[in-house]
PDB file of C-alpha atoms in Angstrom:
ATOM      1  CA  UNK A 223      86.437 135.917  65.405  1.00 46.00           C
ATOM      2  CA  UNK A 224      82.864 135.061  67.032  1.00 50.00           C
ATOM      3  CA  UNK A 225      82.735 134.116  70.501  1.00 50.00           C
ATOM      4  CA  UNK A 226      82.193 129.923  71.228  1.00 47.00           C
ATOM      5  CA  UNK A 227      79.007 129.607  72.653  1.00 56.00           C
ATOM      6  CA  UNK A 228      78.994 129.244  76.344  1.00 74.00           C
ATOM      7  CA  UNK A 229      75.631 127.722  76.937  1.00 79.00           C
ATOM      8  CA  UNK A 230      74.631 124.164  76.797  1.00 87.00           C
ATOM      9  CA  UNK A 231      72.101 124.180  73.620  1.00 87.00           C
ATOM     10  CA  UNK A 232      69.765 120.978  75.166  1.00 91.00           C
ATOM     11  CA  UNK A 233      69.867 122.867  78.369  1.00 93.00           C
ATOM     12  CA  UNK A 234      68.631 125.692  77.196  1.00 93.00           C
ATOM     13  CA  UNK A 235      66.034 123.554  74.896  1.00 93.00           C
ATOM     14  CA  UNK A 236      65.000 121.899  77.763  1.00 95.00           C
ATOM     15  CA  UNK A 237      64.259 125.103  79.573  1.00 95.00           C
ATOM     16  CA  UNK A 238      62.191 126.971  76.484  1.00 95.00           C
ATOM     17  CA  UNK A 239      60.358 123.823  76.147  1.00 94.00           C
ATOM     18  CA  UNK A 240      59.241 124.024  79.558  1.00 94.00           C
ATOM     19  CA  UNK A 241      58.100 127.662  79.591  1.00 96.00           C
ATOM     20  CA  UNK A 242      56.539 126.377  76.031  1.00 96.00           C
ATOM     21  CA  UNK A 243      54.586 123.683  77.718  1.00 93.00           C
ATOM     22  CA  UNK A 244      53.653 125.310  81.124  1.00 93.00           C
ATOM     23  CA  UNK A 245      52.447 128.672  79.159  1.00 93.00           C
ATOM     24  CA  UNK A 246      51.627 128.009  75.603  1.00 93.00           C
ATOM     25  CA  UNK A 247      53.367 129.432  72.772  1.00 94.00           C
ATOM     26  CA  UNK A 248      50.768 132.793  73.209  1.00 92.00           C
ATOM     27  CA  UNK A 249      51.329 133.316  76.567  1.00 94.00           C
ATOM     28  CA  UNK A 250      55.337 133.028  76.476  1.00 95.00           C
ATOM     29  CA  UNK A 251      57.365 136.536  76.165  1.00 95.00           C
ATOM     30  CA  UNK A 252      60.629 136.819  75.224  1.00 94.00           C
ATOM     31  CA  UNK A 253      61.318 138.052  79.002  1.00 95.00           C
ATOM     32  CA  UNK A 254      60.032 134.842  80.459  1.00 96.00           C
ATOM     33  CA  UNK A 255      62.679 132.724  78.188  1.00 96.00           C
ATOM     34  CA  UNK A 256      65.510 134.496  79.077  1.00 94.00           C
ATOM     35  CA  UNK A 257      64.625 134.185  82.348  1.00 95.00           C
ATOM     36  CA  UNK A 258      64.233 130.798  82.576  1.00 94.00           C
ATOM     37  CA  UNK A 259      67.431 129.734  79.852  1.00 93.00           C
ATOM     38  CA  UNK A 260      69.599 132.000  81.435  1.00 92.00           C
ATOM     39  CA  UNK A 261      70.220 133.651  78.640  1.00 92.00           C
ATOM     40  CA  UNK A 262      70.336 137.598  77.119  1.00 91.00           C
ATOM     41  CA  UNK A 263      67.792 138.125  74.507  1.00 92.00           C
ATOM     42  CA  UNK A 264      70.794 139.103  72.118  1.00 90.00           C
ATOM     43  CA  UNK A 265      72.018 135.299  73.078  1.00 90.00           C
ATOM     44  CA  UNK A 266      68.517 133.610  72.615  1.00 91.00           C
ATOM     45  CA  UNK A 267      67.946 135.458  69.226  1.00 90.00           C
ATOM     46  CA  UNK A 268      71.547 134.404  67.784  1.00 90.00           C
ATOM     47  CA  UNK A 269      71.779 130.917  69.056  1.00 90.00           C
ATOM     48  CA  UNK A 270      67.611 130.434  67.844  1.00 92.00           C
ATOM     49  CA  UNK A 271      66.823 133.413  65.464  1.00 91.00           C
ATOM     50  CA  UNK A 272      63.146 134.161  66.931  1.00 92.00           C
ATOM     51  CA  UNK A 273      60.830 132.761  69.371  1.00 93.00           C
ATOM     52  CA  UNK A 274      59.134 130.621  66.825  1.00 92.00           C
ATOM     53  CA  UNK A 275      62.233 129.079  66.216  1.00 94.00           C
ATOM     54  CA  UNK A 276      62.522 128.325  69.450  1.00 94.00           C
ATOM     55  CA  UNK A 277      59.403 126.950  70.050  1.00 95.00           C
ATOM     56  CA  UNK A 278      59.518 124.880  67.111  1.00 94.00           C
ATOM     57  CA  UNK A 279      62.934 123.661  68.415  1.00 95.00           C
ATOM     58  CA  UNK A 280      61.476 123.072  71.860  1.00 95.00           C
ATOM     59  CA  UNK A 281      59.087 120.748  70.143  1.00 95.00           C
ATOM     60  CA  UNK A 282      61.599 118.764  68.469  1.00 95.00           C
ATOM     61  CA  UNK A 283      63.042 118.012  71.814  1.00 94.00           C
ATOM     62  CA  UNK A 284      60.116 117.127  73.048  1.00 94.00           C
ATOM     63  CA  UNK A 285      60.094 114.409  70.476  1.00 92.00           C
ATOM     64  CA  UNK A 286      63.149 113.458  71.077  1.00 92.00           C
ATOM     65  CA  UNK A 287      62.559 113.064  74.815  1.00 90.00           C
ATOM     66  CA  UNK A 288      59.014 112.569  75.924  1.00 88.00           C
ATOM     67  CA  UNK A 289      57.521 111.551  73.064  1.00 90.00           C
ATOM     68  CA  UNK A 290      60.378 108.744  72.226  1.00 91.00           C
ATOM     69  CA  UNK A 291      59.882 107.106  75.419  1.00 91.00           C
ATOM     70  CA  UNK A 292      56.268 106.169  74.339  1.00 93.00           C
ATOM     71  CA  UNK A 293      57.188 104.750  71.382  1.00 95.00           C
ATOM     72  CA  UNK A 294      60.475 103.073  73.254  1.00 94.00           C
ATOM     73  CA  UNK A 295      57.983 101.408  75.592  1.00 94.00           C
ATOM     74  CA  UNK A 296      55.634 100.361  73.427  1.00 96.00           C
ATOM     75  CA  UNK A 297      58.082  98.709  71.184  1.00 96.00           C
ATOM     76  CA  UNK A 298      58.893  96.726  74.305  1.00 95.00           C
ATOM     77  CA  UNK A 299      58.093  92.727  74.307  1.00 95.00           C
ATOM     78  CA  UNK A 300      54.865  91.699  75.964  1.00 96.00           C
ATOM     79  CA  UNK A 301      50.906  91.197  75.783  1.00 97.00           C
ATOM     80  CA  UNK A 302      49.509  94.644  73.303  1.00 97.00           C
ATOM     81  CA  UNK A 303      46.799  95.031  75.464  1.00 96.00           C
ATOM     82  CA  UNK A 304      48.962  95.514  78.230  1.00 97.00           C
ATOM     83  CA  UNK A 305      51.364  98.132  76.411  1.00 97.00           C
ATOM     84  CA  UNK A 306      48.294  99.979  75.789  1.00 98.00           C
ATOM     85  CA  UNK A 307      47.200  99.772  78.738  1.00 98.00           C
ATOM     86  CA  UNK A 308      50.941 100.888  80.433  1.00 97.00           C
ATOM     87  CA  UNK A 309      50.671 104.209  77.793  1.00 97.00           C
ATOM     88  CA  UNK A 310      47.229 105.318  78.965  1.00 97.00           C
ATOM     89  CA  UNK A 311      48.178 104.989  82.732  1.00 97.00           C
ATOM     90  CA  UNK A 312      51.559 106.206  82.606  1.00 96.00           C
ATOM     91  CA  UNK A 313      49.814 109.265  81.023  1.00 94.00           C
ATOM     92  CA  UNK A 314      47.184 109.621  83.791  1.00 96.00           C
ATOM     93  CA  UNK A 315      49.775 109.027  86.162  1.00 96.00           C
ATOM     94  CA  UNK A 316      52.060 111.840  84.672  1.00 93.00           C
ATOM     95  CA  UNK A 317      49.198 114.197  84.043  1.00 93.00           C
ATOM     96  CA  UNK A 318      47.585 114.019  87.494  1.00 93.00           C
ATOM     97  CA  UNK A 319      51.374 114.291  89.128  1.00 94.00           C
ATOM     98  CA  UNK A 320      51.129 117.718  87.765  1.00 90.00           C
ATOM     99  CA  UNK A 321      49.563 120.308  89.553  1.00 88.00           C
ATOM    100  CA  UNK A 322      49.533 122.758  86.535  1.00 88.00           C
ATOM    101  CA  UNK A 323      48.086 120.349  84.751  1.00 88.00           C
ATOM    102  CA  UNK A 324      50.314 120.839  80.486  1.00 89.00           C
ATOM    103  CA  UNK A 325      48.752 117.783  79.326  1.00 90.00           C
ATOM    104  CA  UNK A 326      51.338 117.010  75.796  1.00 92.00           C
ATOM    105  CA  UNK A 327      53.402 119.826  74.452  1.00 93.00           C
ATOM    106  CA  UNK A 328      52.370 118.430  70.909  1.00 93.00           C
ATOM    107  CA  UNK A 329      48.321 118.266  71.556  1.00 92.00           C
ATOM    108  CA  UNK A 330      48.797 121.634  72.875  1.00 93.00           C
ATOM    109  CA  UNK A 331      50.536 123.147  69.852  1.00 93.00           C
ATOM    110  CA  UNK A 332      47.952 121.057  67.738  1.00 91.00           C
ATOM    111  CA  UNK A 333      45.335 123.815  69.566  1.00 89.00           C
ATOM    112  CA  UNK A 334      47.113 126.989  69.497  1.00 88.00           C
ATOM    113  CA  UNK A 335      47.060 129.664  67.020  1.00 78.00           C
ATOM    114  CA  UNK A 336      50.588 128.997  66.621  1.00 68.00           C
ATOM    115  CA  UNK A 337      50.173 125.495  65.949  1.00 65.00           C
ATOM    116  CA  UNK A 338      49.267 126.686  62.411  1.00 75.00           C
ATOM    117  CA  UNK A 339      53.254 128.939  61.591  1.00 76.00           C
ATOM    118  CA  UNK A 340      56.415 127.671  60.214  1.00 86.00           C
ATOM    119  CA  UNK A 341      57.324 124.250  60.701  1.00 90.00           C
ATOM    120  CA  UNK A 342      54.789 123.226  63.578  1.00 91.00           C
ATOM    121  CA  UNK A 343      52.318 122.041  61.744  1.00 92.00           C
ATOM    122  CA  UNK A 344      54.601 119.128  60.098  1.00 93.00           C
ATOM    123  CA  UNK A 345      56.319 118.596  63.532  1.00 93.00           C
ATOM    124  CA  UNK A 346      53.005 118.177  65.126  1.00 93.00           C
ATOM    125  CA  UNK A 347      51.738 115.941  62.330  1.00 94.00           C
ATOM    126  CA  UNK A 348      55.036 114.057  62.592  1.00 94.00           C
ATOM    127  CA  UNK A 349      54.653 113.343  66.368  1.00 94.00           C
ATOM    128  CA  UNK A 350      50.774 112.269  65.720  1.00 95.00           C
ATOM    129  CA  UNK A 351      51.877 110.285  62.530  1.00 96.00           C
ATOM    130  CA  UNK A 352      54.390 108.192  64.623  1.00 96.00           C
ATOM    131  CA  UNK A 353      52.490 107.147  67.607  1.00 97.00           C
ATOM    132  CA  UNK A 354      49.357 105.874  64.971  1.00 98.00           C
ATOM    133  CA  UNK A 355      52.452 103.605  63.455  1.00 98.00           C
ATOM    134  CA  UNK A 356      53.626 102.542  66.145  1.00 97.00           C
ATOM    135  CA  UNK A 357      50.238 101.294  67.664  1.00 98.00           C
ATOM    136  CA  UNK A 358      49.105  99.764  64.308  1.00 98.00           C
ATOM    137  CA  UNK A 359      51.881  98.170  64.574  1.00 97.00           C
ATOM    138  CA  UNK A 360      51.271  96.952  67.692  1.00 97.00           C
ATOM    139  CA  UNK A 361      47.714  96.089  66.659  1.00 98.00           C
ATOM    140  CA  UNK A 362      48.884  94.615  63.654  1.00 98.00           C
ATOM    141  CA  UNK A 363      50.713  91.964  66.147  1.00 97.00           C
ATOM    142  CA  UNK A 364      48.258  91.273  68.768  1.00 97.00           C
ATOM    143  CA  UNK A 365      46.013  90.212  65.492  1.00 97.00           C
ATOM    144  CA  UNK A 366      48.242  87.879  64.156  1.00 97.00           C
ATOM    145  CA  UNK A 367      48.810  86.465  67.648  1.00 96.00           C
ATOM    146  CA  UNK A 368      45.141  86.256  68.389  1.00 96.00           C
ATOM    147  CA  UNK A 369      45.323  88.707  70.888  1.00 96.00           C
ATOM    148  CA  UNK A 370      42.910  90.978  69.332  1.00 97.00           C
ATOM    149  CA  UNK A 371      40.067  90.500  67.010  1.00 96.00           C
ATOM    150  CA  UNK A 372      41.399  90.450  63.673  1.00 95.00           C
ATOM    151  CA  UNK A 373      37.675  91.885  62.039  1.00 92.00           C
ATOM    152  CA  UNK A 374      38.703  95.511  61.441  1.00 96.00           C
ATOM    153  CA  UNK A 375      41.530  96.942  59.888  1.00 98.00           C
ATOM    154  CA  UNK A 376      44.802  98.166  61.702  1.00 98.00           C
ATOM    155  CA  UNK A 377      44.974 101.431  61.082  1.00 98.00           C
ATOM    156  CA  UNK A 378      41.581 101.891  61.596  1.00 97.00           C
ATOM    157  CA  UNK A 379      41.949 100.626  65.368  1.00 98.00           C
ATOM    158  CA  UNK A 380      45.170 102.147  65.607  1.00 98.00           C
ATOM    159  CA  UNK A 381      43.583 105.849  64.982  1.00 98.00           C
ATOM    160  CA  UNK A 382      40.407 104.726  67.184  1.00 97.00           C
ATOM    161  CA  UNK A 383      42.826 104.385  70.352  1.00 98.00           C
ATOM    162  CA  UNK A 384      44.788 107.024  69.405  1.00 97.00           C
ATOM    163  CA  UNK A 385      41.648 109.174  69.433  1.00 97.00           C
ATOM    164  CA  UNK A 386      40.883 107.851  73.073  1.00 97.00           C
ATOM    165  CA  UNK A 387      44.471 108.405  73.719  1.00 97.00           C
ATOM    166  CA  UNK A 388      44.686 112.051  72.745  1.00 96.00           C
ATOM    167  CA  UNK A 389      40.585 112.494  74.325  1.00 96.00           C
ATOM    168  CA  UNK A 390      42.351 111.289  78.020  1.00 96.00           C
ATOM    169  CA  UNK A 391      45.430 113.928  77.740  1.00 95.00           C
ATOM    170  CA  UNK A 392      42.457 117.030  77.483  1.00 95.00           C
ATOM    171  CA  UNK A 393      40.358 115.106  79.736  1.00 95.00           C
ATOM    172  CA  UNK A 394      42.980 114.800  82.275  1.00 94.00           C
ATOM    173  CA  UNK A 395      44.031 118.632  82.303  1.00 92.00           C
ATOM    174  CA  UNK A 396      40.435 119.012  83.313  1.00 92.00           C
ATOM    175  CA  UNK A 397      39.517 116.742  85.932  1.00 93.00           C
ATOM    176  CA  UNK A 398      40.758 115.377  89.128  1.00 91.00           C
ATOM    177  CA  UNK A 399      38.525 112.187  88.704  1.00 96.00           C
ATOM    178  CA  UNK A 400      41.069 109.175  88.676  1.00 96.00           C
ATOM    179  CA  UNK A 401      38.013 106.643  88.446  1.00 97.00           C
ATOM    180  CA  UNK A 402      36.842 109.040  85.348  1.00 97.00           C
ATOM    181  CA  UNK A 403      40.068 108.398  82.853  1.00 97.00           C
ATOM    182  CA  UNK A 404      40.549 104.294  84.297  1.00 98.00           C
ATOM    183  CA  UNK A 405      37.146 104.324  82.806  1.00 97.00           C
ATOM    184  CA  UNK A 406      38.491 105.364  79.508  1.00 97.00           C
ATOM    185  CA  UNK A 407      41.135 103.463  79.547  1.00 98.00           C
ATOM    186  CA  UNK A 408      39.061 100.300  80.159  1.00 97.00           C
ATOM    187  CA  UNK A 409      36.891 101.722  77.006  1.00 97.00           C
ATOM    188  CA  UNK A 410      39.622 102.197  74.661  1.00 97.00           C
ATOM    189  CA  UNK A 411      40.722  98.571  75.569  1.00 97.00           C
ATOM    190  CA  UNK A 412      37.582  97.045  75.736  1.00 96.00           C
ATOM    191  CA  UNK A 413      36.845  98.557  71.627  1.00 94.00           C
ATOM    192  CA  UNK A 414      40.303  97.300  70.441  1.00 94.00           C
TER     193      UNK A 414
END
């Protein structure tokens, strides 16, 4: 009879995603998992299989948790421009907060080598495909209301700030210049 497991599987999630994010898929070893889960490479391998497994489990959790609060709080009532405009700073604000600087778990798998294995490309595309929804959504509504000019197409704006968006997370792993990404937020609002 196999032993129950005697880990908490989000915990340990929550961990590898962590080591994920603050070293790139590359950069991780198995060592540095265990290390940080708590658990035996014999446990890490059963419970996950490999450490692409992992990793592309790690970034389903980070859907489920970082990337799900975005959407949550843009589906939230109020002016578009200012839901935009929440996103972008509560980005900056995260970003700078962080002295190492990990930007998004997603962009960063988007740019490594490993980005390109398995199941992390669709999971990648997936988290990309759901924030351009959910702001032309948004867009779609702050046209009908007036809010924004109704000249250009949705999706077309939608991927336009998403492009400024994504263009502020790599900026802000760079730079310590506050003023700098306020002025691309104002930029990305100011072309809606």
């Amino acid at each position: 009879m196999a032993r129950p497991r005697e880990f908490d599987p989000q915990a340990v999630l929550d961990a590898a995603m962590e080591v994920f994010w603050e070293q790139g898929y590359e950069a991780t070893s198995t060592e540095d998992l265990c290390r940080r889960t708590g658990l035996g490479r014999g446990s890490l391998y059963n419970a996950f299989g490999s450490k692409h497994r992992l990793y592309e489990e790690a970034l389903r959790r980070y859907a489920e948790t970082r990337a799900d609060a975005q959407l949550r709080m843009l589906a939230r009532p109020g002016p578009v421009r200012e839901r935009l405009r929440e996103l972008m700073l509560g980005v900056i604000d995260a970003d700078m907060a962080d002295p190492r600087r990990h930007g998004c778990l997603a962009l960063n798998a988007a740019t490594e080598s490993a980005g390109r294995d398995g199941e992390v490309p669709g999971l990648v595309r997936r988290h990309f495909t759901d924030l351009e929804q959910a702001l032309c959504h948004l867009v779609t509504l702050g046209q009908a209301a007036g809010e924004l000019p109704a000249g250009r197409p949705p999706i077309q704006v939608a991927r336009t700030f998403q492009s400024a968006y994504y263009g502020l997370r790599v900026l802000a792993k760079v730079t310590d210049d506050r003023n700098a990404l306020l002025d691309v937020v104002e930029g990305a609002l100011a072309a809606l």
